[in-house]
CSV table of C-alpha atoms and ligand atoms in Angstrom, one decimal:
chain,number,residue,atom,x,y,z
A,1,MET,CA,136.7,98.9,79.4
A,2,LEU,CA,133.9,96.6,78.9
A,3,ARG,CA,135.7,93.8,77.6
A,4,ASN,CA,138.0,91.3,79.3
A,5,THR,CA,141.2,91.3,78.3
A,6,ARG,CA,144.2,88.4,79.2
A,7,ALA,CA,145.1,90.3,82.3
A,8,ARG,CA,142.1,91.6,83.8
A,9,TRP,CA,138.3,91.6,83.9
A,10,GLY,CA,136.1,94.4,81.7
A,11,ALA,CA,133.9,96.2,83.8
A,12,LEU,CA,130.4,94.0,82.8
A,13,SER,CA,132.5,91.1,84.2
A,14,GLN,CA,133.2,93.0,87.1
A,15,LEU,CA,129.3,94.4,86.9
A,16,PHE,CA,128.1,90.6,86.8
A,17,HIS,CA,130.8,89.4,89.5
A,18,TRP,CA,129.2,92.3,92.1
A,19,LEU,CA,126.1,92.3,91.5
A,20,ILE,CA,125.4,88.5,91.8
A,21,ALA,CA,127.0,88.5,95.1
A,22,ALA,CA,125.1,91.3,96.3
A,23,LEU,CA,122.0,89.6,95.6
A,24,ILE,CA,123.1,86.2,96.5
A,25,ALA,CA,123.8,88.0,100.0
A,26,VAL,CA,120.4,89.3,100.0
A,27,GLN,CA,118.9,86.1,98.8
A,28,VAL,CA,119.9,84.3,101.8
A,29,VAL,CA,118.8,86.6,104.0
A,30,LEU,CA,115.4,86.6,101.9
A,31,GLY,CA,115.1,82.5,102.4
A,32,LEU,CA,115.9,82.1,105.7
A,33,THR,CA,113.7,84.8,107.1
A,34,GLY,CA,110.8,83.4,104.9
A,35,VAL,CA,111.3,80.1,106.6
A,36,ALA,CA,111.2,80.8,109.8
A,37,LEU,CA,108.4,83.2,109.6
A,38,PRO,CA,105.1,82.1,110.6
A,39,LEU,CA,102.6,81.2,108.5
A,40,GLY,CA,101.1,84.8,107.4
A,41,MET,CA,100.9,88.1,105.0
A,42,ALA,CA,104.6,88.4,105.8
A,43,LYS,CA,105.7,84.8,104.8
A,44,LEU,CA,104.1,85.2,101.4
A,45,ALA,CA,105.4,89.0,100.8
A,46,THR,CA,109.0,87.5,101.6
A,47,LEU,CA,109.3,84.3,99.5
A,48,ALA,CA,107.8,86.0,96.7
A,49,ARG,CA,110.7,88.1,96.9
A,50,HIS,CA,112.8,85.5,97.6
A,51,LYS,CA,111.8,83.7,94.3
A,52,SER,CA,111.7,86.9,92.1
A,53,LEU,CA,115.1,87.6,93.0
A,54,GLY,CA,116.2,84.3,92.4
A,55,ILE,CA,114.9,84.2,89.3
A,56,THR,CA,116.9,87.5,88.7
A,57,ILE,CA,119.9,85.8,89.6
A,58,LEU,CA,119.3,82.8,87.4
A,59,GLY,CA,118.9,85.6,84.4
A,60,LEU,CA,122.3,87.3,85.0
A,61,ALA,CA,124.2,83.9,85.8
A,62,LEU,CA,122.8,82.9,82.0
A,63,LEU,CA,123.8,86.0,80.6
A,64,ARG,CA,127.0,86.4,82.6
A,65,LEU,CA,127.9,82.6,81.1
A,66,GLY,CA,126.9,84.0,77.5
A,67,TRP,CA,129.3,87.2,77.8
A,68,ARG,CA,132.1,84.7,79.6
A,69,ALA,CA,131.7,82.7,76.3
A,70,VAL,CA,132.2,85.4,73.7
A,71,ASN,CA,135.5,87.1,76.1
A,72,PRO,CA,138.9,85.9,76.4
A,73,THR,CA,139.4,84.7,80.3
A,74,PRO,CA,142.3,86.5,81.9
A,75,ALA,CA,144.8,84.2,82.8
A,76,LEU,CA,145.5,82.6,86.2
A,77,PRO,CA,148.7,83.8,87.3
A,78,GLY,CA,152.0,81.9,86.8
A,79,ASN,CA,152.5,81.7,90.5
A,80,LEU,CA,149.9,78.6,90.9
A,81,ARG,CA,150.8,75.2,91.4
A,82,PRO,CA,148.7,72.8,89.2
A,83,HIS,CA,146.9,71.6,92.0
A,84,GLU,CA,145.9,75.0,93.1
A,85,ARG,CA,144.8,76.2,89.6
A,86,ARG,CA,142.7,72.9,89.2
A,87,LEU,CA,141.1,74.1,92.4
A,88,ALA,CA,140.2,78.0,91.6
A,89,ARG,CA,139.0,76.6,88.4
A,90,LEU,CA,136.8,73.6,90.0
A,91,THR,CA,135.4,76.1,92.4
A,92,HIS,CA,134.5,78.6,89.9
A,93,ALA,CA,132.6,75.5,87.9
A,94,VAL,CA,130.9,75.0,90.8
A,95,LEU,CA,129.7,78.3,91.7
A,96,TYR,CA,128.4,78.7,87.9
A,97,ALA,CA,126.4,75.5,88.4
A,98,LEU,CA,125.2,76.4,92.0
A,99,LEU,CA,124.1,80.1,90.0
A,100,ILE,CA,122.0,77.5,87.5
A,101,ALA,CA,120.7,74.6,90.1
A,102,LEU,CA,119.8,76.7,93.2
A,103,PRO,CA,117.0,79.1,91.4
A,104,LEU,CA,116.4,75.7,89.0
A,105,THR,CA,115.1,73.8,92.0
A,106,GLY,CA,113.5,76.4,93.8
A,107,TRP,CA,111.5,77.2,90.7
A,108,MET,CA,110.8,73.3,90.6
A,109,MET,CA,109.9,72.8,93.9
A,110,SER,CA,107.2,75.8,93.9
A,111,SER,CA,105.9,73.7,90.7
A,112,ALA,CA,105.8,70.7,92.5
A,113,ARG,CA,104.1,72.1,95.4
A,114,GLY,CA,101.1,73.9,92.8
A,115,PHE,CA,102.7,77.5,93.8
A,116,PRO,CA,103.4,78.7,90.4
A,117,VAL,CA,105.9,81.3,90.2
A,118,SER,CA,106.1,85.0,89.6
A,119,TRP,CA,108.5,87.2,88.6
A,120,PHE,CA,107.8,90.7,90.9
A,121,ASN,CA,103.9,90.3,90.4
A,122,LEU,CA,104.8,91.4,86.4
A,123,VAL,CA,105.2,87.7,84.5
A,124,GLN,CA,103.7,84.8,85.9
A,125,LEU,CA,106.3,81.6,84.7
A,126,PRO,CA,105.1,78.6,83.9
A,127,ASN,CA,105.2,75.5,85.9
A,128,LEU,CA,108.4,73.0,85.1
A,129,LEU,CA,106.9,70.0,87.0
A,130,SER,CA,103.1,69.0,87.7
A,131,ARG,CA,101.9,68.5,91.4
A,132,SER,CA,103.4,66.2,93.6
A,133,VAL,CA,103.9,66.4,97.1
A,134,PRO,CA,106.5,63.8,97.7
A,135,LEU,CA,108.5,65.4,94.7
A,136,TYR,CA,108.1,69.2,96.8
A,137,HIS,CA,109.8,67.6,100.1
A,138,THR,CA,112.5,66.0,98.2
A,139,LEU,CA,113.1,69.7,96.2
A,140,VAL,CA,113.4,71.4,99.3
A,141,ARG,CA,116.2,69.3,100.6
A,142,VAL,CA,118.1,69.9,97.6
A,143,HIS,CA,117.6,73.2,97.5
A,144,VAL,CA,118.9,73.6,101.3
A,145,ALA,CA,121.5,70.9,100.7
A,146,LEU,CA,122.6,73.2,97.5
A,147,ALA,CA,122.4,76.5,99.4
A,148,ILE,CA,124.5,75.1,102.6
A,149,THR,CA,127.4,74.0,99.4
A,150,LEU,CA,126.7,77.2,98.0
A,151,GLY,CA,127.9,78.6,101.3
A,152,ALA,CA,130.8,76.5,102.0
A,153,VAL,CA,132.4,76.9,98.3
A,154,LEU,CA,131.6,80.8,99.0
A,155,THR,CA,133.9,80.6,102.2
A,156,LEU,CA,136.5,78.7,99.8
A,157,HIS,CA,136.0,81.3,97.0
A,158,ILE,CA,136.7,84.3,99.8
A,159,ALA,CA,139.2,83.0,101.8
A,160,ALA,CA,141.3,82.0,98.3
A,161,ALA,CA,141.2,86.1,97.3
A,162,ILE,CA,141.7,87.4,100.9
A,163,LYS,CA,145.2,85.2,100.5
A,164,HIS,CA,145.4,86.2,97.0
A,165,HIS,CA,145.1,89.7,97.9
A,166,PHE,CA,147.0,90.2,101.3
A,167,VAL,CA,149.3,86.7,101.6
A,168,LEU,CA,150.3,86.2,98.1
A,169,ARG,CA,150.0,90.2,97.2
A,170,ASP,CA,148.8,89.2,93.6
A,171,ASP,CA,146.5,91.0,91.4
A,172,ILE,CA,143.5,88.5,91.6
A,173,LEU,CA,141.1,90.4,93.6
A,174,ARG,CA,142.4,94.1,92.0
A,175,ARG,CA,141.7,92.3,88.0
A,176,MET,CA,138.0,92.0,89.5
A,177,LEU,CA,138.2,95.1,90.8
A,178,PRO,CA,137.1,98.8,89.2
A,179,GLY,CA,140.0,101.2,88.6
A,180,ALA,CA,143.6,101.6,87.7
A,181,PRO,CA,144.7,98.4,85.6
A,182,PRO,CA,146.7,96.0,87.6
A,183,ARG,CA,150.3,95.2,87.0
A,184,PRO,CA,151.3,92.6,84.8
A,185,MET,CA,150.5,89.4,85.9
A,186,GLY,CA,152.7,87.1,88.2
A,187,THR,CA,154.4,90.1,89.3
A,188,LEU,CA,155.2,91.1,93.0
A,189,PRO,CA,154.4,94.3,94.5
A,190,SER,CA,158.0,94.7,95.4
A,191,ALA,CA,159.1,94.1,92.3
A,192,LYS,CA,159.7,97.1,89.6
A,193,GLU,CA,156.7,98.0,87.1
B,1,MET,CA,68.1,72.3,103.3
B,2,THR,CA,66.3,74.8,105.3
B,3,ALA,CA,62.4,74.6,105.3
B,4,SER,CA,62.0,78.1,103.4
B,5,ARG,CA,64.0,76.8,100.7
B,6,LEU,CA,61.8,73.8,100.2
B,7,VAL,CA,58.6,75.8,99.7
B,8,ARG,CA,60.3,77.7,97.6
B,9,LEU,CA,61.3,75.1,95.1
B,10,MET,CA,58.1,73.4,95.6
B,11,ILE,CA,56.0,76.4,94.5
B,12,PRO,CA,56.3,76.0,91.2
B,13,CYS,CA,54.7,72.3,91.7
B,14,LEU,CA,52.0,73.8,93.6
B,15,ALA,CA,49.1,73.9,91.3
B,16,LEU,CA,47.1,77.2,93.6
B,17,PRO,CA,45.9,79.6,90.5
B,18,GLY,CA,47.4,82.6,92.3
B,19,ILE,CA,51.1,80.9,92.2
B,20,ALA,CA,50.2,79.8,88.3
B,21,LEU,CA,49.5,83.6,86.8
B,22,ALA,CA,52.5,84.7,89.4
B,23,HIS,CA,54.4,82.4,87.2
B,24,ALA,CA,52.8,82.5,84.1
B,25,ALA,CA,56.1,82.2,82.7
B,26,ALA,CA,56.7,79.0,84.6
B,27,THR,CA,56.4,76.3,82.0
B,28,GLY,CA,58.8,74.1,80.2
B,29,PRO,CA,61.3,71.9,82.0
B,30,VAL,CA,63.6,72.5,84.9
B,31,TYR,CA,67.0,71.6,85.2
B,32,THR,CA,68.7,69.9,88.1
B,33,LEU,CA,72.6,69.4,88.6
B,34,ILE,CA,74.4,66.6,86.7
B,35,ALA,CA,77.3,66.3,89.5
B,36,ALA,CA,79.7,64.2,88.4
B,37,HIS,CA,80.1,66.5,85.0
B,38,SER,CA,80.2,69.7,87.0
B,39,THR,CA,82.6,71.7,87.7
B,40,LEU,CA,82.8,75.2,90.1
B,41,THR,CA,86.3,76.2,90.4
B,42,TYR,CA,87.8,79.9,92.2
B,43,THR,CA,91.2,81.6,90.5
B,44,PHE,CA,92.5,84.4,92.8
B,45,ILE,CA,96.2,85.9,92.6
B,46,GLN,CA,98.7,85.2,95.2
B,47,ALA,CA,101.8,87.2,94.8
B,48,GLY,CA,101.1,87.7,91.1
B,49,ALA,CA,100.3,84.2,90.2
B,50,ALA,CA,96.9,82.6,89.7
B,51,ASN,CA,95.6,80.2,92.2
B,52,GLN,CA,93.0,77.8,91.5
B,53,GLY,CA,90.6,75.9,93.3
B,54,ARG,CA,87.5,74.1,93.2
B,55,PHE,CA,84.6,73.2,95.0
B,56,LYS,CA,83.2,69.5,94.9
B,57,VAL,CA,79.8,69.3,96.2
B,58,PHE,CA,77.2,71.7,95.6
B,59,THR,CA,73.7,71.8,94.1
B,60,ALA,CA,71.7,73.6,91.3
B,61,ARG,CA,68.7,74.0,89.9
B,62,PHE,CA,67.7,76.2,86.7
B,63,ASP,CA,64.1,77.0,86.1
B,64,PRO,CA,64.2,79.1,82.9
B,65,GLY,CA,60.3,79.4,82.7
B,66,ALA,CA,60.3,80.5,86.3
B,67,LYS,CA,63.3,82.6,85.6
B,68,MET,CA,65.2,81.2,88.6
B,69,LEU,CA,68.5,79.9,89.3
B,70,THR,CA,69.9,78.7,92.3
B,71,VAL,CA,73.4,77.3,93.5
B,72,VAL,CA,74.0,75.6,97.2
B,73,ILE,CA,77.6,75.4,97.7
B,74,ASP,CA,79.0,73.2,100.6
B,75,MET,CA,82.0,75.4,101.5
B,76,ARG,CA,83.4,72.1,103.6
B,77,SER,CA,83.7,70.5,100.1
B,78,PHE,CA,86.7,72.8,98.7
B,79,ASP,CA,90.0,71.8,97.5
B,80,SER,CA,92.8,74.6,97.2
B,81,GLY,CA,95.3,71.5,96.2
B,82,ASP,CA,97.9,71.9,99.1
B,83,ALA,CA,97.1,70.5,102.3
B,84,GLN,CA,98.3,73.5,104.4
B,85,ARG,CA,96.6,76.0,102.2
B,86,ASN,CA,93.3,74.0,102.5
B,87,GLY,CA,93.9,74.4,106.8
B,88,LEU,CA,94.0,78.1,106.5
B,89,LEU,CA,91.3,79.0,103.8
B,90,GLY,CA,88.7,76.7,106.0
B,91,GLY,CA,89.8,78.7,109.2
B,92,ARG,CA,88.3,81.4,110.8
B,93,ASP,CA,90.3,83.7,109.0
B,94,PHE,CA,89.1,83.1,105.2
B,95,PHE,CA,85.7,80.6,104.5
B,96,ASP,CA,85.5,79.8,108.9
B,97,VAL,CA,83.5,76.6,107.3
B,98,ALA,CA,82.7,75.3,110.8
B,99,GLN,CA,80.4,78.5,111.4
B,100,PHE,CA,79.2,79.3,107.6
B,101,PRO,CA,79.1,75.2,106.0
B,102,GLN,CA,77.0,76.4,103.3
B,103,ALA,CA,77.1,79.5,100.5
B,104,ARG,CA,74.2,80.4,98.5
B,105,PHE,CA,73.0,82.0,95.4
B,106,THR,CA,69.4,82.7,94.5
B,107,SER,CA,68.8,84.7,91.6
B,108,THR,CA,65.8,87.2,92.4
B,109,GLN,CA,65.8,88.5,88.2
B,110,LEU,CA,66.8,86.8,85.0
B,111,ARG,CA,67.3,89.2,82.3
B,112,ARG,CA,68.2,87.5,78.2
B,113,THR,CA,71.6,88.5,76.8
B,114,VAL,CA,72.7,87.6,73.6
B,115,GLY,CA,73.9,83.7,74.0
B,116,GLY,CA,72.5,83.5,77.6
B,117,TYR,CA,70.9,85.3,80.8
B,118,VAL,CA,72.4,87.0,83.5
B,119,ALA,CA,71.1,86.4,86.6
B,120,THR,CA,70.9,88.9,89.4
B,121,GLY,CA,70.6,87.5,92.9
B,122,ALA,CA,71.8,87.5,96.5
B,123,LEU,CA,74.6,85.5,97.4
B,124,ARG,CA,74.9,84.7,100.6
B,125,LEU,CA,78.8,83.8,101.6
B,126,ARG,CA,80.2,83.3,105.3
B,127,GLY,CA,77.5,84.7,106.5
B,128,VAL,CA,76.9,87.8,104.2
B,129,THR,CA,74.6,88.7,101.7
B,130,ARG,CA,75.2,90.6,98.8
B,131,THR,CA,73.5,91.2,95.7
B,132,ILE,CA,76.0,90.0,92.4
B,133,ALA,CA,75.2,89.7,88.7
B,134,VAL,CA,76.0,86.3,86.9
B,135,PRO,CA,76.3,86.3,83.6
B,136,PHE,CA,76.3,82.7,82.0
B,137,SER,CA,75.2,80.9,78.4
B,138,TRP,CA,72.8,78.4,78.3
B,139,ARG,CA,72.4,75.8,75.7
B,140,VAL,CA,70.0,73.0,75.8
B,141,ILE,CA,71.4,69.6,73.7
B,142,ASP,CA,70.4,66.5,73.3
B,143,SER,CA,72.2,63.7,74.8
B,144,GLY,CA,71.1,60.1,73.9
B,145,GLY,CA,67.5,61.4,73.6
B,146,ARG,CA,67.9,62.9,76.9
B,147,GLN,CA,67.8,67.0,76.9
B,148,VAL,CA,71.0,67.8,78.4
B,149,GLY,CA,71.1,71.8,79.3
B,150,LEU,CA,74.8,73.6,79.6
B,151,LEU,CA,74.9,76.3,82.1
B,152,ASP,CA,78.4,78.0,81.7
B,153,GLY,CA,79.6,81.4,83.1
B,154,THR,CA,82.2,83.6,85.3
B,155,THR,CA,82.1,86.0,87.3
B,156,VAL,CA,84.4,87.8,89.5
B,157,LEU,CA,84.1,88.6,93.3
B,158,LYS,CA,85.5,90.9,96.2
B,159,ARG,CA,86.5,88.6,98.6
B,160,LEU,CA,86.7,91.4,101.1
B,161,ASP,CA,82.9,91.9,100.4
B,162,PHE,CA,82.3,88.5,102.5
B,163,GLY,CA,84.9,88.9,105.0
B,164,VAL,CA,87.1,86.6,103.5
B,165,GLY,CA,90.2,87.5,104.6
B,166,GLN,CA,90.3,88.4,108.6
B,167,GLY,CA,92.9,90.0,109.7
B,168,GLN,CA,96.4,90.3,108.3
B,169,TRP,CA,94.8,88.7,105.4
B,170,ARG,CA,92.5,91.7,104.8
B,171,ALA,CA,95.8,93.4,102.7
B,172,THR,CA,95.4,93.0,99.0
B,173,GLU,CA,98.9,93.3,97.7
B,174,TRP,CA,99.7,89.4,98.0
B,175,LEU,CA,96.6,88.2,98.1
B,176,GLY,CA,94.5,89.7,95.5
B,177,ASN,CA,90.9,91.2,96.4
B,178,ALA,CA,89.1,89.5,93.3
B,179,VAL,CA,88.5,86.1,93.0
B,180,THR,CA,86.7,84.6,89.7
B,181,VAL,CA,84.6,82.0,89.9
B,182,ARG,CA,83.7,79.5,87.0
B,183,PHE,CA,81.2,77.4,86.5
B,184,ALA,CA,80.6,74.7,84.1
B,185,LEU,CA,77.6,72.9,84.5
B,186,ARG,CA,75.9,70.1,83.2
B,187,MET,CA,72.1,69.7,83.9
B,188,THR,CA,69.3,67.6,83.2
B,189,ALA,CA,65.9,68.0,82.5
B,190,ALA,CA,63.3,66.9,85.2
B,191,ALA,CA,59.3,67.4,85.2
B,192,ARG,CA,58.0,70.6,87.0
C,201,HEM,C1,120.7,81.6,94.0
C,201,HEM,C2,119.6,81.5,94.0
C,201,HEM,C3,118.8,80.9,95.7
C,201,HEM,C4,119.1,80.6,96.9
C,201,HEM,C5,120.4,81.3,97.3
C,201,HEM,C6,118.2,80.4,97.5
C,201,HEM,C7,118.9,79.9,99.0
C,201,HEM,C8,117.5,79.6,99.9
C,201,HEM,C9,118.0,79.7,101.3
C,201,HEM,C10,118.9,79.9,101.8
C,201,HEM,C11,116.8,79.1,101.7
C,201,HEM,C12,116.6,79.0,103.6
C,201,HEM,C13,116.5,77.6,102.9
C,201,HEM,C14,116.0,76.7,105.0
C,201,HEM,O1,116.4,76.9,105.4
C,201,HEM,O2,115.0,75.5,104.8
C,201,HEM,C15,115.6,78.8,100.5
C,201,HEM,C16,114.1,78.3,101.0
C,201,HEM,C17,113.4,78.9,99.7
C,201,HEM,N1,113.9,78.9,98.8
C,201,HEM,FE1,115.0,79.9,97.8
C,201,HEM,N2,117.2,80.2,96.9
C,201,HEM,C18,117.0,80.6,95.1
C,201,HEM,C19,116.3,80.6,94.5
C,201,HEM,C20,115.1,80.0,94.7
C,201,HEM,C21,113.9,80.3,93.7
C,201,HEM,C22,114.3,80.7,91.9
C,201,HEM,C23,112.9,80.0,94.0
C,201,HEM,C24,111.7,79.3,93.3
C,201,HEM,C25,111.1,80.1,92.5
C,201,HEM,C26,113.0,79.6,95.8
C,201,HEM,C27,112.2,79.0,96.4
C,201,HEM,C28,112.6,79.0,97.8
C,201,HEM,C29,111.5,78.9,98.7
C,201,HEM,C30,110.0,78.5,98.5
C,201,HEM,C31,112.0,78.5,100.1
C,201,HEM,C32,111.5,78.0,101.2
C,201,HEM,C33,111.5,76.5,101.1
C,201,HEM,C34,110.3,75.8,102.5
C,201,HEM,O3,109.1,75.7,102.6
C,201,HEM,O4,111.0,75.2,103.5
C,201,HEM,N3,114.4,80.0,95.5
C,201,HEM,N4,116.1,79.6,99.4
C,202,HEM,C1,133.3,88.8,99.1
C,202,HEM,C2,132.9,88.1,98.0
C,202,HEM,C3,133.7,87.7,96.6
C,202,HEM,C4,135.0,87.8,96.5
C,202,HEM,C5,135.6,89.3,97.4
C,202,HEM,C6,134.8,87.3,95.3
C,202,HEM,C7,136.6,87.5,94.8
C,202,HEM,C8,136.6,86.8,93.2
C,202,HEM,C9,137.9,87.1,92.7
C,202,HEM,C10,139.1,88.1,93.0
C,202,HEM,C11,137.4,86.5,91.2
C,202,HEM,C12,138.5,86.5,90.0
C,202,HEM,C13,139.3,85.2,90.2
C,202,HEM,C14,140.5,85.1,88.7
C,202,HEM,O1,140.7,86.8,88.5
C,202,HEM,O2,140.6,84.4,88.2
C,202,HEM,C15,136.1,86.0,91.6
C,202,HEM,C16,135.8,85.2,90.4
C,202,HEM,C17,134.4,84.4,90.0
C,202,HEM,N1,133.4,84.6,91.4
C,202,HEM,FE1,134.0,85.6,93.1
C,202,HEM,N2,134.3,86.8,94.6
C,202,HEM,C18,133.1,86.9,95.8
C,202,HEM,C19,131.8,86.8,96.1
C,202,HEM,C20,131.4,85.7,94.9
C,202,HEM,C21,129.8,85.3,94.9
C,202,HEM,C22,128.8,85.5,95.7
C,202,HEM,C23,130.0,84.2,94.1
C,202,HEM,C24,128.7,83.8,93.1
C,202,HEM,C25,128.1,82.6,94.1
C,202,HEM,C26,131.1,84.5,92.9
C,202,HEM,C27,131.4,83.7,92.0
C,202,HEM,C28,132.6,83.7,91.3
C,202,HEM,C29,133.1,83.1,89.9
C,202,HEM,C30,132.1,81.8,89.1
C,202,HEM,C31,134.2,83.5,89.4
C,202,HEM,C32,134.8,82.7,88.2
C,202,HEM,C33,134.8,83.9,86.8
C,202,HEM,C34,135.2,83.0,85.9
C,202,HEM,O3,136.5,82.6,85.8
C,202,HEM,O4,134.5,83.9,85.1
C,202,HEM,N3,132.1,85.2,93.6
C,202,HEM,N4,136.2,86.0,92.3
C-alpha cells in the first residue's frame, strides 16, 4: 500500500525514509571528504556533488513533509510513557527541521561566499544572499554545528529503533520496513494474534 | 609600454607621405578609454554555475579611421570576488601574473558589420599569442558637447588555448574551457 494507515507506514513514506537515510550517509561522507581535500579539482568536484545531493535532500524532505500532511500518521504504541512519546515526537521534529536547515544553510553559505550553486550541472540556482565574507564564516560554523547535531539526534533515533525492535520487541521498526503487515499495535510478540 | 607599441601608436601621427598613403582612411578622431566608466569582465562555468570576475586596470585605443583596436590589460588587476580564488587564479597554474603581467589584443583587421565591427587580431595572454575575432558594437554619442564612443562586445575564448589551467586544472569537467569575455568601454575622442 502506497498510503499510510493508523497502524503502519505506507510504501511511499518508507521509500522517503530510507532513501533520505541513505543519501544522508553519502552526504556526510562527501562533506567530510570535501573539507579534508586540498584545494584542487577533486575538492571542487566533491563539494559540487555535496551541494547537488544536499539540494536533492531538501527537495525530498519537502515532498516527504507534503506527503505526511495528506496521510494518517501511525499512532505511537500504547506501551510508551508520556515523556517517551514527547521525546519521540521531538526527535522526529528536530530531524525534519535539520533536513531543511542543513541544505538551506549550505546553500546560504555558498551564496554568501559568492559561489553560485548548481544542481548536478543541470540548473544553476539563484543566490540566496549577497556576498559577505563574515556571514559566510558564520554560516559555515552553523552548517557544521547542525551537522554535528544531526549526528547526535540520529544516534538517539537509531538507538531508540534498536531498543524498540530488540528490547521492547514492538513493531516500531517493522512498520517502517517493507514486508508483512505488523501485528496490531501494543501487542507483545509472545501474545497470541 | 613597449617601444614597438609606442611607435605603432605614433605612426598615424607622423605626417610622412608614405605612411599617410598607407593610412589613407585614417581620418577622424581616435578614441581612448575613460577607465572609470569602462568594464572588462570574464565569466566561466565552475561546477555547473557561472562565476564572474573582472579586470580593474586596462587601457584601450580605437582608431576607426586606421581600423585599429588595441587593448592592454594589467593581469595583476583581476578580481574574482574571492580572496582564496584570487590567489589560485593569479598563481602559476592559471594567469601566472608574476611572469605574465600583461595581456594585449592588437587588431590586424577590422570589418564592418551591421551595427558595429569585427576586429580580428592577435591576443597575447599568458605568453601565448593566438588570433581571435572580437565582434563589437560601436556608437558615438554626444555627451555634453563631447564626443563619447561606446564600444560593447562579447567574445568567447578557450582558456586552454592560452595555458590558463595547468596540470590538474587542464580537466574541463568541473572547470569549463570556454570563458566569456565581456567589455563595455566608454571612450573619449582625442585629436589624432
Ligand atoms: C542534508 C544536507 C547536508 C548535510 C548533512 C551536510 C553536511 C555537511 C558536513 C558534515 C560537512 C563537513 C563539515 C566540516 O567537517 O567542516 C559539510 C560541509 C559543507 N557543506 Fe554541507 N551538508 C548538507 C547540505 C549542503 C548543501 C545543500 C550545500 C550547498 C549548497 C552544502 C555546502 C557545504 C560546503 C560548501 C561545505 C564545506 C564547508 C567548508 O568549506 O568548510 N551542504 N556539509
Ligand atoms: C539506521 C538508520 C535509521 C533507522 C533504523 C530508523 C528507524 C526509524 C523508524 C523505525 C521510524 C518509525 C517511527 C514510528 O513508526 O513512529 C523512523 C521514523 C523517522 N525517521 Fe528514522 N531511522 C533511521 C535513520 C533516519 C535518518 C537518517 C533520518 C533523517 C535524517 C530519519 C528520520 C526519521 C523521521 C523524521 C521519522 C519520523 C517519521 C514521521 O513521524 O513522519 N531516520 N525511523
